[in-house]
PDB file of C-alpha atoms in Angstrom:
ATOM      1  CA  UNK K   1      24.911 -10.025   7.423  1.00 44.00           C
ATOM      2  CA  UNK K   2      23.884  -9.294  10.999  1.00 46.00           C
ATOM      3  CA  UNK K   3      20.460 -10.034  12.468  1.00 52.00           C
ATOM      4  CA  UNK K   4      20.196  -6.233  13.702  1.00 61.00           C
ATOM      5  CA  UNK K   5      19.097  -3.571  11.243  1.00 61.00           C
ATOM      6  CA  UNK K   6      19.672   0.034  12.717  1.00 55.00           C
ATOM      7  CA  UNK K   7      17.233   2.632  13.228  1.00 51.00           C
ATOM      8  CA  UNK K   8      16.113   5.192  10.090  1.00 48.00           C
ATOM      9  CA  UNK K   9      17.037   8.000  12.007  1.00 45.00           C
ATOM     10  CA  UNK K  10      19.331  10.316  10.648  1.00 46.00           C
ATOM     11  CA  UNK K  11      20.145  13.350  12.974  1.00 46.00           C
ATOM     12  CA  UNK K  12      20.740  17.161  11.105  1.00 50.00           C
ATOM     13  CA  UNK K  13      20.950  19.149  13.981  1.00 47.00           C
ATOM     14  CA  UNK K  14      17.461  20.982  13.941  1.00 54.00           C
ATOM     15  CA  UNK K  15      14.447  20.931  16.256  1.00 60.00           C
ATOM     16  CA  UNK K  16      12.159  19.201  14.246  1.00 71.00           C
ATOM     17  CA  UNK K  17      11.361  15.776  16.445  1.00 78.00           C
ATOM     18  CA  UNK K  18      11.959  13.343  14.689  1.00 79.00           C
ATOM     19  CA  UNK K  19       8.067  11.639  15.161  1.00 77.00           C
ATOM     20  CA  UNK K  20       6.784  14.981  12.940  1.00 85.00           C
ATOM     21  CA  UNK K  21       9.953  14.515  10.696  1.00 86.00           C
ATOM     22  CA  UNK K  22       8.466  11.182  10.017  1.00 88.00           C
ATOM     23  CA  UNK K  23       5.275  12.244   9.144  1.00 88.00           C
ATOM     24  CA  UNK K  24       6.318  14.943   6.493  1.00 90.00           C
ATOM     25  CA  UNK K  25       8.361  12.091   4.656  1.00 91.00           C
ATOM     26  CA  UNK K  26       5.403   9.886   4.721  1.00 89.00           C
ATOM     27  CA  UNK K  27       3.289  12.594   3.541  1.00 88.00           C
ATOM     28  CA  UNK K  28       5.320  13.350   0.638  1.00 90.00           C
ATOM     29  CA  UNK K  29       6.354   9.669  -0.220  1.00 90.00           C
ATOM     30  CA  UNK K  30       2.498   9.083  -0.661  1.00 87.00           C
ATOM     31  CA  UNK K  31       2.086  11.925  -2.968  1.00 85.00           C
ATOM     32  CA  UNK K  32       4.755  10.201  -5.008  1.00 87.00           C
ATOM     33  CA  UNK K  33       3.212   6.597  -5.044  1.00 86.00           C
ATOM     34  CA  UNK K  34      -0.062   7.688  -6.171  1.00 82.00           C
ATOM     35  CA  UNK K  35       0.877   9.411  -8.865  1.00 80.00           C
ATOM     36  CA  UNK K  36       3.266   6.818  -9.959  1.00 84.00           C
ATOM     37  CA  UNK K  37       0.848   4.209  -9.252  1.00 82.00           C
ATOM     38  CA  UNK K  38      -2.425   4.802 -10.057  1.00 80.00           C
ATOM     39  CA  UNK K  39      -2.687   4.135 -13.385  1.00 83.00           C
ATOM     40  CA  UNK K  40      -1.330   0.320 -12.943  1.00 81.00           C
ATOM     41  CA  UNK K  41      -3.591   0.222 -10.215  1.00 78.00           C
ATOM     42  CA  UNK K  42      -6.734   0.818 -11.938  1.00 79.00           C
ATOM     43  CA  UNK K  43      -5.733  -1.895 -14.429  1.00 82.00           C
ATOM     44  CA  UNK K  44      -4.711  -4.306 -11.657  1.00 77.00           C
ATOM     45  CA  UNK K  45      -8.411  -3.567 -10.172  1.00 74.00           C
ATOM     46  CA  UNK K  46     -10.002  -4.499 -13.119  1.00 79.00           C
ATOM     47  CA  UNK K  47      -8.313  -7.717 -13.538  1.00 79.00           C
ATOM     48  CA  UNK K  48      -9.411  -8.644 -10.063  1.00 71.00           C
ATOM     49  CA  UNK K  49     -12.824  -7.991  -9.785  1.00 72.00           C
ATOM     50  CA  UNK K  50     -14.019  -8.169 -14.024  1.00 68.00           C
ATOM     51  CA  UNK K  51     -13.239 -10.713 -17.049  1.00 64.00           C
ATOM     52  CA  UNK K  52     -10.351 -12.389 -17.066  1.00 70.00           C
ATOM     53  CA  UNK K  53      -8.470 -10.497 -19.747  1.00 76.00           C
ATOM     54  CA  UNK K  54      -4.841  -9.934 -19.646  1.00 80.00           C
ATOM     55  CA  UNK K  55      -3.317  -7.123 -18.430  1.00 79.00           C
ATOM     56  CA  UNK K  56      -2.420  -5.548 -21.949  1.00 84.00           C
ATOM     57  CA  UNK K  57      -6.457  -5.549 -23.074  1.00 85.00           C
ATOM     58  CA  UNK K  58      -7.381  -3.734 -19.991  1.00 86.00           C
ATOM     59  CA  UNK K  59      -5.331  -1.445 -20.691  1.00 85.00           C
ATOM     60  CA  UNK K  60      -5.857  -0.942 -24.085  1.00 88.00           C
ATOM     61  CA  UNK K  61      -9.718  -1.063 -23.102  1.00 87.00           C
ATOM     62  CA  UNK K  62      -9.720   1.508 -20.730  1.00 84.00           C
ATOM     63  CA  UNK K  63      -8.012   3.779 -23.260  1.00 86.00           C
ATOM     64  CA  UNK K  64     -10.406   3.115 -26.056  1.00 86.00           C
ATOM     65  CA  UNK K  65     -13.507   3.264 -23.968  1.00 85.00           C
ATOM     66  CA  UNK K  66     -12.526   5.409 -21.436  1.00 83.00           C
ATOM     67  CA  UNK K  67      -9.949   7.697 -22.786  1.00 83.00           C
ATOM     68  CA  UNK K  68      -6.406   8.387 -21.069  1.00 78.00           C
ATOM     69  CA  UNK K  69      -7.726  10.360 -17.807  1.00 76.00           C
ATOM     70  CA  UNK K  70      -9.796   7.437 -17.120  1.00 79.00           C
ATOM     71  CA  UNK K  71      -6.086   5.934 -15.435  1.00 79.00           C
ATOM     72  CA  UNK K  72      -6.590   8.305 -12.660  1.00 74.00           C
ATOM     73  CA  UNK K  73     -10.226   7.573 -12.423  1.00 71.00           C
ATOM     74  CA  UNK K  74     -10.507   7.603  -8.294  1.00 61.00           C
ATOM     75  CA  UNK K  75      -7.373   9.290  -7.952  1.00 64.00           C
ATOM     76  CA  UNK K  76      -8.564  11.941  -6.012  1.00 62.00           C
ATOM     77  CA  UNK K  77      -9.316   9.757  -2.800  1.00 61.00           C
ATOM     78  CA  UNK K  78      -5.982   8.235  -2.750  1.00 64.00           C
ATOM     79  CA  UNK K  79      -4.512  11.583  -3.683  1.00 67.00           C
ATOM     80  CA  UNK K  80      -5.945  12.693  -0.304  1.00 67.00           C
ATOM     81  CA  UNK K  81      -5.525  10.218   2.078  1.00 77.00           C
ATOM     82  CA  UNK K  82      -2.405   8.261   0.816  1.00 80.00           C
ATOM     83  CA  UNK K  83      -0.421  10.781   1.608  1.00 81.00           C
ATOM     84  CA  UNK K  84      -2.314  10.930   5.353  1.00 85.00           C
ATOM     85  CA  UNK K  85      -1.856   6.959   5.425  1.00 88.00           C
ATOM     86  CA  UNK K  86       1.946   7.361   4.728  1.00 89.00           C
ATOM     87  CA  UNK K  87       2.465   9.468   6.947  1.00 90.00           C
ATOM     88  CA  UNK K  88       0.838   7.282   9.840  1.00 92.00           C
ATOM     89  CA  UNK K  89       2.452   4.397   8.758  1.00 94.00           C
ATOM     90  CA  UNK K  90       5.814   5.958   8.929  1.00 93.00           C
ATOM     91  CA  UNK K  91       4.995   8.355  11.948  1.00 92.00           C
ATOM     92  CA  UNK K  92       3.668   4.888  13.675  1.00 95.00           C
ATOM     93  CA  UNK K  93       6.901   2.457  12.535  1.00 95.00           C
ATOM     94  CA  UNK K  94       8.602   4.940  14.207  1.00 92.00           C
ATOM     95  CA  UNK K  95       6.900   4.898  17.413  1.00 93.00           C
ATOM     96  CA  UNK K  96       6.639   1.031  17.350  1.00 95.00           C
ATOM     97  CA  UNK K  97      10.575   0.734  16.422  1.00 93.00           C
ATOM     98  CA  UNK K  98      11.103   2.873  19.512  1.00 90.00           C
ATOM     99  CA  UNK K  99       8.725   1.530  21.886  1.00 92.00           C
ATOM    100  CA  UNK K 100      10.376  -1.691  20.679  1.00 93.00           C
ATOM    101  CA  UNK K 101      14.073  -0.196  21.287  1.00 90.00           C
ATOM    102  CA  UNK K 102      12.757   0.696  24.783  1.00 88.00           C
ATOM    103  CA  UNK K 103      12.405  -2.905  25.826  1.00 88.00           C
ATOM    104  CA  UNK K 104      16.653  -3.375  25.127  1.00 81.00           C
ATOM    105  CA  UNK K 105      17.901  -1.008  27.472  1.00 75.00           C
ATOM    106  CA  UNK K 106      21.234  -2.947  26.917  1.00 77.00           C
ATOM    107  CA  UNK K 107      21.270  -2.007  23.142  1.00 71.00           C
ATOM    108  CA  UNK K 108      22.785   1.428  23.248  1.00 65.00           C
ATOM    109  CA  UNK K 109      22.086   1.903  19.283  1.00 67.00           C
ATOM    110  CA  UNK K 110      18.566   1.135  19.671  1.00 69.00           C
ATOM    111  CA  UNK K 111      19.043  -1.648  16.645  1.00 82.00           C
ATOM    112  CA  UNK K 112      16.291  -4.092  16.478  1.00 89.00           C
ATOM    113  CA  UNK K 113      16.192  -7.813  15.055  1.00 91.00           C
ATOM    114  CA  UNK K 114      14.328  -8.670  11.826  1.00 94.00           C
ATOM    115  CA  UNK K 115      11.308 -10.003  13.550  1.00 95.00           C
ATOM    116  CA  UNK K 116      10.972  -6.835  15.650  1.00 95.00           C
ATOM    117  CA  UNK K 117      11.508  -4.842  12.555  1.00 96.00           C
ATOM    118  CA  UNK K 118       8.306  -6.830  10.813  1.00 97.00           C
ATOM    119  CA  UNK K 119       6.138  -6.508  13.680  1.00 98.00           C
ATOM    120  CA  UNK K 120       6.996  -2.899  14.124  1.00 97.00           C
ATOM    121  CA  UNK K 121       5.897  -3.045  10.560  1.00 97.00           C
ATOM    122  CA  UNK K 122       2.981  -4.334  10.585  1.00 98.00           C
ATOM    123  CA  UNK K 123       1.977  -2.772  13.869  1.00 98.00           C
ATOM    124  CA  UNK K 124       2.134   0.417  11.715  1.00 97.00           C
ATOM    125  CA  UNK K 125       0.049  -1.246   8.892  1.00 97.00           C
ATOM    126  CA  UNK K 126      -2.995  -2.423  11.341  1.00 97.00           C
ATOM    127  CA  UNK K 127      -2.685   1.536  12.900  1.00 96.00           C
ATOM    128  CA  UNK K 128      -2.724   2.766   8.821  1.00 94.00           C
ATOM    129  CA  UNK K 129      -6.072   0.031   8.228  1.00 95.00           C
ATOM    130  CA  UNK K 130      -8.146   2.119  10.220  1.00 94.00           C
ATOM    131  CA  UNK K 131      -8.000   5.122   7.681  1.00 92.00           C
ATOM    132  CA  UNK K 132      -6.898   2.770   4.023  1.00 92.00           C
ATOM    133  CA  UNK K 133      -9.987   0.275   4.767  1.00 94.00           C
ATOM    134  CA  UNK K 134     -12.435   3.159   3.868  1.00 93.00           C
ATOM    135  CA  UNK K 135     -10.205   4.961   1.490  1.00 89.00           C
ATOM    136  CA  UNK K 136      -9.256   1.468  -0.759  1.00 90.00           C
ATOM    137  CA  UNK K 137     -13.313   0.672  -0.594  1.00 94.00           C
ATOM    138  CA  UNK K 138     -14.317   3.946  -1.884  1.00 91.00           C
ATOM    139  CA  UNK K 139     -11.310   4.113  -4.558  1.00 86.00           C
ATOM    140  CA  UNK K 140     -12.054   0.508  -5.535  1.00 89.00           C
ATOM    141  CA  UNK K 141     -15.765   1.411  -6.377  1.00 91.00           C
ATOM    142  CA  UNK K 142     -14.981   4.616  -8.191  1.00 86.00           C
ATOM    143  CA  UNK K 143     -12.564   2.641 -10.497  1.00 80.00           C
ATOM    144  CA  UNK K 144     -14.706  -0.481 -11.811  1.00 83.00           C
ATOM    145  CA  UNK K 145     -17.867   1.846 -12.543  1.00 81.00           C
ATOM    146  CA  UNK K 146     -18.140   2.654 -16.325  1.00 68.00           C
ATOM    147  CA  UNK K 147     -17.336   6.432 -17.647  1.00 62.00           C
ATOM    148  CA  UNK K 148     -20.264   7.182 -19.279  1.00 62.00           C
ATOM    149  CA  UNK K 149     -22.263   9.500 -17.493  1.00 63.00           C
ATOM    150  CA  UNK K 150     -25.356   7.923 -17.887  1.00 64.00           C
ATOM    151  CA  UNK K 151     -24.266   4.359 -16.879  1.00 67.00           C
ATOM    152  CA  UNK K 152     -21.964   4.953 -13.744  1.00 76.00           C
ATOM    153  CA  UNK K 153     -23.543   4.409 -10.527  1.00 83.00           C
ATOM    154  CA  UNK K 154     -21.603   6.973  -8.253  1.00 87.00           C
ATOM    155  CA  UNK K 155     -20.598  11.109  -8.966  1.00 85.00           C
ATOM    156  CA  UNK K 156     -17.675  11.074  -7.254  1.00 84.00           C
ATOM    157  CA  UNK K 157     -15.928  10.295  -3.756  1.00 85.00           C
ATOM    158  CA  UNK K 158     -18.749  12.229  -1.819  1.00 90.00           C
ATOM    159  CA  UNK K 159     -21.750  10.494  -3.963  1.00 93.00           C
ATOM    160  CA  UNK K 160     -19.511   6.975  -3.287  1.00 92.00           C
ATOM    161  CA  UNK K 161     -19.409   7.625   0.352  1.00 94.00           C
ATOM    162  CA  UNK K 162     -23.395   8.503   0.416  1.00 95.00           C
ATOM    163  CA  UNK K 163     -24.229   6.018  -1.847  1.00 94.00           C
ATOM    164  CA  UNK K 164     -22.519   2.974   1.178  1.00 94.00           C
ATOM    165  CA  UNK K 165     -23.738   4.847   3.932  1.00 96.00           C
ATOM    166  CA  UNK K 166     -27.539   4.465   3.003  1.00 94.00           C
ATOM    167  CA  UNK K 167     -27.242   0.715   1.713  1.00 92.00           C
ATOM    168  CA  UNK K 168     -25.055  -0.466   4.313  1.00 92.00           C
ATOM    169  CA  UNK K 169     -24.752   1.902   7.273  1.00 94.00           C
ATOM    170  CA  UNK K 170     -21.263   3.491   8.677  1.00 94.00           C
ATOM    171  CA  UNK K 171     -20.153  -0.225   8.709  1.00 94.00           C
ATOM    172  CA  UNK K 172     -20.245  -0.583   4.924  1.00 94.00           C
ATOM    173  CA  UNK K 173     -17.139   1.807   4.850  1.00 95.00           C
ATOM    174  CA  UNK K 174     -15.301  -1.240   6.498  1.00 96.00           C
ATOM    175  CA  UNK K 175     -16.730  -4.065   4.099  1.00 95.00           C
ATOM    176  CA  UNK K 176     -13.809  -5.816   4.066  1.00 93.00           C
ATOM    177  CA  UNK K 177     -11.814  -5.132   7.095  1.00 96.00           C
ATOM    178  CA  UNK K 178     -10.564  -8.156   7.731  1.00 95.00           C
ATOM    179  CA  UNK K 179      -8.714  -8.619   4.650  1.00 95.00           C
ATOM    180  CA  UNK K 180      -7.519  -5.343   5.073  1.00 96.00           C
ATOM    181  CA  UNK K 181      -5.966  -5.570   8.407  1.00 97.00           C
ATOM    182  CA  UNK K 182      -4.300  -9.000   7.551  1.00 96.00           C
ATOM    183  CA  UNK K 183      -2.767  -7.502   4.355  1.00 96.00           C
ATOM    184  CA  UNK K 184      -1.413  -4.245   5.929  1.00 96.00           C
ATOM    185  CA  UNK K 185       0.003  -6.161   8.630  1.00 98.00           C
ATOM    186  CA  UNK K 186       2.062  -8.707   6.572  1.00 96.00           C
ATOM    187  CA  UNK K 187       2.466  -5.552   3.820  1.00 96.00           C
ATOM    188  CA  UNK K 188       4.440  -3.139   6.273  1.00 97.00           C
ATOM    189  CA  UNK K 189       5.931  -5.694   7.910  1.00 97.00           C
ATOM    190  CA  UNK K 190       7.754  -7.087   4.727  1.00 97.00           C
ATOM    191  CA  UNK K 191       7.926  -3.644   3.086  1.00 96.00           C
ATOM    192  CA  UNK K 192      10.196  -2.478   6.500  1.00 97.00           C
ATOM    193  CA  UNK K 193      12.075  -5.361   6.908  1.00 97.00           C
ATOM    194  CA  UNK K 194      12.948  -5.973   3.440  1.00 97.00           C
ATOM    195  CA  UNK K 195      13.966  -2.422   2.481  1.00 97.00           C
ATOM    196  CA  UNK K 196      15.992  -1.877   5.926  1.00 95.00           C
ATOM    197  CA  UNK K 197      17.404  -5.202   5.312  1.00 96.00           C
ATOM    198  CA  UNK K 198      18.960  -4.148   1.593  1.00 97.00           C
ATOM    199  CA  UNK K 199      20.008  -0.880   2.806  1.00 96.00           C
ATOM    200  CA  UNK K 200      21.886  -2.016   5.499  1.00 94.00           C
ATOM    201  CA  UNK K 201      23.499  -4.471   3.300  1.00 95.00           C
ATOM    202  CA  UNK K 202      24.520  -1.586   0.782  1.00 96.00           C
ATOM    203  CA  UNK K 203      26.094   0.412   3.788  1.00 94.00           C
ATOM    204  CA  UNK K 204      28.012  -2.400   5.117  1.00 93.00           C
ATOM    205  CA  UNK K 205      29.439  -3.669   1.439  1.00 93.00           C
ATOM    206  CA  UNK K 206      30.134   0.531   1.323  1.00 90.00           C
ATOM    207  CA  UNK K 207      31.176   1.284   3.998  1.00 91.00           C
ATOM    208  CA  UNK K 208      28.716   4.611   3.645  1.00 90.00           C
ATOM    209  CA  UNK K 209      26.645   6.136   6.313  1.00 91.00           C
ATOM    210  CA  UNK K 210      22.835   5.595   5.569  1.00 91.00           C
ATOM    211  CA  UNK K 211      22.802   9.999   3.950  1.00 89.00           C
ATOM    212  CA  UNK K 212      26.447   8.987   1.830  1.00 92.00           C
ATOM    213  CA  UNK K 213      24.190   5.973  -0.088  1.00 94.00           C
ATOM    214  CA  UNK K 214      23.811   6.961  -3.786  1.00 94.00           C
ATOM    215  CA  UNK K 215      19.843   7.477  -4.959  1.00 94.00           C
ATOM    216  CA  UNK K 216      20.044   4.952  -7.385  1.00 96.00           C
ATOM    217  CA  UNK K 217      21.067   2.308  -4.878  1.00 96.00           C
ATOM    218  CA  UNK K 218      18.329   3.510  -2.770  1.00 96.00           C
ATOM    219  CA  UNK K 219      15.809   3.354  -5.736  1.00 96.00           C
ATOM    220  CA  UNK K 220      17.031  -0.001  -6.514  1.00 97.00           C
ATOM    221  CA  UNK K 221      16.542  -1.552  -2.494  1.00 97.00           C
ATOM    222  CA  UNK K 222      12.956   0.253  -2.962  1.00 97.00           C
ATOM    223  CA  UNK K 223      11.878  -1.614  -6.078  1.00 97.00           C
ATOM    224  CA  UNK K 224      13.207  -4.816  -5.269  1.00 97.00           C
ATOM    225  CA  UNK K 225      11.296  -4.790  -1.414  1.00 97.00           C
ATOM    226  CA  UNK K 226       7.986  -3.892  -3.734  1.00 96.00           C
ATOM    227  CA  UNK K 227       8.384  -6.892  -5.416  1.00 96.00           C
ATOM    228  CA  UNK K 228       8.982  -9.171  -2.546  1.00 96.00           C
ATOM    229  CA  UNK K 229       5.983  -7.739  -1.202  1.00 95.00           C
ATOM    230  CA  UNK K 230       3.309  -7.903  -3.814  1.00 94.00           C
ATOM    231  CA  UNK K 231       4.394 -11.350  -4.472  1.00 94.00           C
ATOM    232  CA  UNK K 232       4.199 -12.415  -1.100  1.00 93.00           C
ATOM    233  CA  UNK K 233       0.958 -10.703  -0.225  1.00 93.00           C
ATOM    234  CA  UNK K 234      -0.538 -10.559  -3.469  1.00 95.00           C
ATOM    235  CA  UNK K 235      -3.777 -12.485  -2.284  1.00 95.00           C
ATOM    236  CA  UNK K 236      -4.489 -10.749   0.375  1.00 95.00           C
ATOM    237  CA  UNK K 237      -5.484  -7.821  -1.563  1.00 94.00           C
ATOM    238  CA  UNK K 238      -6.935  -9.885  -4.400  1.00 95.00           C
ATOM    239  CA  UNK K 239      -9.416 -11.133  -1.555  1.00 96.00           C
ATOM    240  CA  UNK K 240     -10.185  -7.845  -0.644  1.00 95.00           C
ATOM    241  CA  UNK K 241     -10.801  -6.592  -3.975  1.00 93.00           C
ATOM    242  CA  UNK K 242     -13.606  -8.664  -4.369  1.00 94.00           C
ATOM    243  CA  UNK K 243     -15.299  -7.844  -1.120  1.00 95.00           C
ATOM    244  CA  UNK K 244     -15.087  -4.352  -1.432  1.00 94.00           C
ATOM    245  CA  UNK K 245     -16.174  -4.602  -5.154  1.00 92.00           C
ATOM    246  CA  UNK K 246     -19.355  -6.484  -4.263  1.00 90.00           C
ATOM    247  CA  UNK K 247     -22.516  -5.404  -4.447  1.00 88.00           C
ATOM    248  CA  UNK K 248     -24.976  -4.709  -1.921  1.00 88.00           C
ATOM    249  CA  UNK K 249     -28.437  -6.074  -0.763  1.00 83.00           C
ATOM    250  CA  UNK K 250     -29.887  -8.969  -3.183  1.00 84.00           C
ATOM    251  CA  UNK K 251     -26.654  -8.116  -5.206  1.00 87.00           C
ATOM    252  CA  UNK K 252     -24.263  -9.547  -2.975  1.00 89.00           C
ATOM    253  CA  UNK K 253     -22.127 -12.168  -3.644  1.00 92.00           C
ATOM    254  CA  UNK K 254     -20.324 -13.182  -1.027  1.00 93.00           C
ATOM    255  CA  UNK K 255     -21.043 -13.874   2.860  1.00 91.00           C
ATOM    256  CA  UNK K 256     -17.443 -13.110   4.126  1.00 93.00           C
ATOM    257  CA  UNK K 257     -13.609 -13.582   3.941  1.00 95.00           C
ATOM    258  CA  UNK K 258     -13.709 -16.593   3.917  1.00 96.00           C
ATOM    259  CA  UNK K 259     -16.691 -17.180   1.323  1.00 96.00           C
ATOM    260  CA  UNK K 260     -14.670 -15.061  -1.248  1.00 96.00           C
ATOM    261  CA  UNK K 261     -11.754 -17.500  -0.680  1.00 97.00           C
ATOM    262  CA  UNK K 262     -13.864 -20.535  -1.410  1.00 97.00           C
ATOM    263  CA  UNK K 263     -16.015 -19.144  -3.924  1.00 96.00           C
ATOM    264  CA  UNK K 264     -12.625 -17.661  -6.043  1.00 95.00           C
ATOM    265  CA  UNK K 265     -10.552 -21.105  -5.199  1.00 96.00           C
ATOM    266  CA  UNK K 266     -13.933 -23.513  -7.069  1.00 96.00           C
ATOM    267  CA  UNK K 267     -14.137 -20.551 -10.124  1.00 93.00           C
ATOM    268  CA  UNK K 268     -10.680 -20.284 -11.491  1.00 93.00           C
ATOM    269  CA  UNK K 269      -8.273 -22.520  -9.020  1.00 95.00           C
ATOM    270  CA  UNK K 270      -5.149 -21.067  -7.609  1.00 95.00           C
ATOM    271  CA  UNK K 271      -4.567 -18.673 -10.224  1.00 92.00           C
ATOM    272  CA  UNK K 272      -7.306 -16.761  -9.354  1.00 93.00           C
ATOM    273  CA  UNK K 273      -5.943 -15.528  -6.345  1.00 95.00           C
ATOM    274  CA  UNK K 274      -3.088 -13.989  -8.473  1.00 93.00           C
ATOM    275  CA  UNK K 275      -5.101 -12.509 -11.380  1.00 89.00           C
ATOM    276  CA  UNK K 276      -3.909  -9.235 -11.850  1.00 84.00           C
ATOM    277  CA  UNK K 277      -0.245  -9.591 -10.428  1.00 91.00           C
ATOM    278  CA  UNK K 278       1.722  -8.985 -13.536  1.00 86.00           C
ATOM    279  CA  UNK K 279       0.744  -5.341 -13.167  1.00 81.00           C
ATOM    280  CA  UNK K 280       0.781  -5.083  -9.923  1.00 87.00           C
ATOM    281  CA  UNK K 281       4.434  -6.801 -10.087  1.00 92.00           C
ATOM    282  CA  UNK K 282       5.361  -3.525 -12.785  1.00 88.00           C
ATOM    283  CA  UNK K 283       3.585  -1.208 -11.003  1.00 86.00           C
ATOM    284  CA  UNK K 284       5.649  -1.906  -7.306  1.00 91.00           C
ATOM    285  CA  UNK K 285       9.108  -1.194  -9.350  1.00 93.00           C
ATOM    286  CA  UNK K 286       8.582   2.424  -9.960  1.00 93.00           C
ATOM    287  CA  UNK K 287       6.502   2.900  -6.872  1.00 92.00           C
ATOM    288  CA  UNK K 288       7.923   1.631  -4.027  1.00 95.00           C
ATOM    289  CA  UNK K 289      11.699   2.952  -5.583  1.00 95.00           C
ATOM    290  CA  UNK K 290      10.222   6.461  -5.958  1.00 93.00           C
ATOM    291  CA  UNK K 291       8.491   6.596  -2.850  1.00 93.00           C
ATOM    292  CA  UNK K 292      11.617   5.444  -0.625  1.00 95.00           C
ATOM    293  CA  UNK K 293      13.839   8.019  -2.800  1.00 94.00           C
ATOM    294  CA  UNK K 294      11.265  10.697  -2.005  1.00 94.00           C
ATOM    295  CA  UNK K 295      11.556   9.482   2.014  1.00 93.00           C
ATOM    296  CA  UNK K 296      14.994   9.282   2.130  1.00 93.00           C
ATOM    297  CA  UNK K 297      15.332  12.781   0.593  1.00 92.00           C
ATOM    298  CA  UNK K 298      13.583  14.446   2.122  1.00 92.00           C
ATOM    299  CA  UNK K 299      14.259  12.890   5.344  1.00 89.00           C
ATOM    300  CA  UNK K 300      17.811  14.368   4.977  1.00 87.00           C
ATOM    301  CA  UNK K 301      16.929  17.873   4.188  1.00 86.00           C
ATOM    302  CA  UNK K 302      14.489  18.196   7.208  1.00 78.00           C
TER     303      UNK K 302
END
C-alpha cells in the first residue's frame, strides 16, 4: 500500500465550503456516538474509578439499583457538546490536513503521509481538549454519583458545574487536563490515520471512488480503527478517569498525573491501567462504525 492517504474531500458541486461541510458531519456523527455509546460508557466509568467488578456485574448493578435510564445517566452533557466536539475535531483535521497540504506545493492531490495524517489528527484532538476536558469532567461526575435522590451529591449538569466552581475555582473544570490533552492527541491521531488508512486500502483492492464504497465496508474500517484505538490509548483515559473522579479538598486523593500513575501501578499492577477495557473494547465496535457511516453519509449528500 502507498505511504500517501488522500484527502476526505469529496466534491458535489454545491457552495457549501467544504470547512462548514465538515462541521455538519461532525455534528451529526457525534449525535450518533453518544447515543450508541453511552450506555457502555457509564459501565466502563464505573469499572475505572469503583470496585473491581467485572464488566457483566456493573451492568447488571446499575440495572437493579438504578433502573434502565440510569445508562444514560449524564447523557445530556455529552448529548450537547459531543456533537460541538465532533464537529471541531473534524472542522479542525480539516484545516490541519490542509495547512499540512500547503507545505507540498509539488503534491498536486494534496495527499499527505501517515505521520502527517496522525499529527493532523491529533492537532485536531488538542484543539477538541479545550471544550471535552470540561465536558468528560462534568459527565464523569454525574455518572459515578448514586440515583437516589437523597444520596447523590449533584442535580444535574448545572448543579455539577456549580458544585466545581465553588470547591475548586474555574480551574477545577480542567482537573485533569493533562491527561486529557495527551489522550486526544494520540486518540485523533490513530482514529484518522487508521480509518483513512483502511479506506484507502478498500478503494485500491476496488477499484471504487471513496462515494462508490459500500456502507458496510465503511462500517467495518470504522469499528476496526475503534479498536486499534482504545487498545492503544486505553490508559490514557483510565488515568484521567481517576483524576476527574477525585474528590476535592481533604478528599483528594491524588497530587497529579503522575501521582495517579504511581498510586494505580502499587494498587492493582499493570492491569489496573486497563480495568474497564473489555467494554470499552465492545463499546468502540458499534460506535466508531456508526459514527464514520453517519460522516461519510452525510458528507455525500451535502
Amino acid at each position: 500500500m502507498e505511504d500517501n492517504i488522500e484527502s476526505a474531500s469529496i466534491r458535489h458541486g454545491t457552495d457549501i465550503p467544504d470547512a462548514m461541510r465538515e462541521v455538519v458531519v461532525g455534528a451529526a456523527g457525534g449525535i450518533a456516538q453518544v447515543l450508541i455509546g453511552q450506555p457502555f460508557d457509564i459501565v466502563k466509568v464505573r469499572m475505572q474509578t469503583q470496585a473491581n467488578e467485572s464488566a457483566l456485574r456493573v451492568a447488571r448493578k446499575i440495572w437493579a439499583q438504578e433502573g434502565t435510564l440510569a445508562f444514560y445517566k449524564g447523557s445530556l452533557s455529552p448529548l450537547l457538546g459531543v456533537g460541538a466536539c465532533i464537529s471541531i475535531v473534524f472542522s479542525s483535521f480539516h484545516g490541519f490536513k490542509q495547512a499540512l497540504a500547503s507545505l507540498q506545493p509539488q503534491n498536486p492531490h494534496n495527499t499527505l503521509s501517515l505521520p502527517q495524517t496522525y499529527l493532523a489528527g491529533g492537532m485536531a484532538g488538542l484543539t477538541n481538549s479545550v471544550i471535552s476536558g470540561p465536558m468528560e469532567h462534568i459527565r464523569i461526575r454525574l455518572q459515578i454519583q448514586s440515583s437516589s435522590p437523597t444520596q447523590r451529591m449533584y442535580k444535574g449538569v448545572r448543579d455539577c458545574v456549580r458544585g466545581i466552581l465553588q470547591q475548586a475555582g474555574p480551574a477545577g473544570l480542567y482537573r485533569g487536563q493533562s491527561a486529557t490533552m495527551l489522550r486526544e492527541f494520540h486518540s485523533y491521531g490513530i482514529w484518522f490515520s487508521v480509518y483513512e488508512v483502511l479506506l484507502s486500502h478498500v478503494m485500491e483492492t476496488g477499484g471504487k471512488r471513496r462515494d462508490e464504497i459500500a456502507s458496510w465496508k465503511i462500517a467495518g474500517c470504522g469499528a476496526l480503527t475503534g479498536e486499534v484505538l482504545w487498545a492503544a490509548n486505553y490508559p490514557f483515559d483510565v488515568v484521567k478517569s481517576k483524576m476527574q473522579a477525585d474528590g476535592f479538598g481533604t478528599e483528594q486523593r491524588y497530587c497529579n498525573m503522575r501521582d495517579v500513575i504511581r498510586q494505580t501501578w502499587r494498587t492493582h499492577g499493570l492491569h489496573g491501567f486497563f480495568r474497564g477495557l473489555g467494554p470499552t473494547l465492545l463499546r468502540a465496535l458499534p460506535v466508531s462504525a456508526g459514527t464514520f457511516l453517519v460522516v461519510e453519509e452525510v458528507r455525500q449528500r451535502l
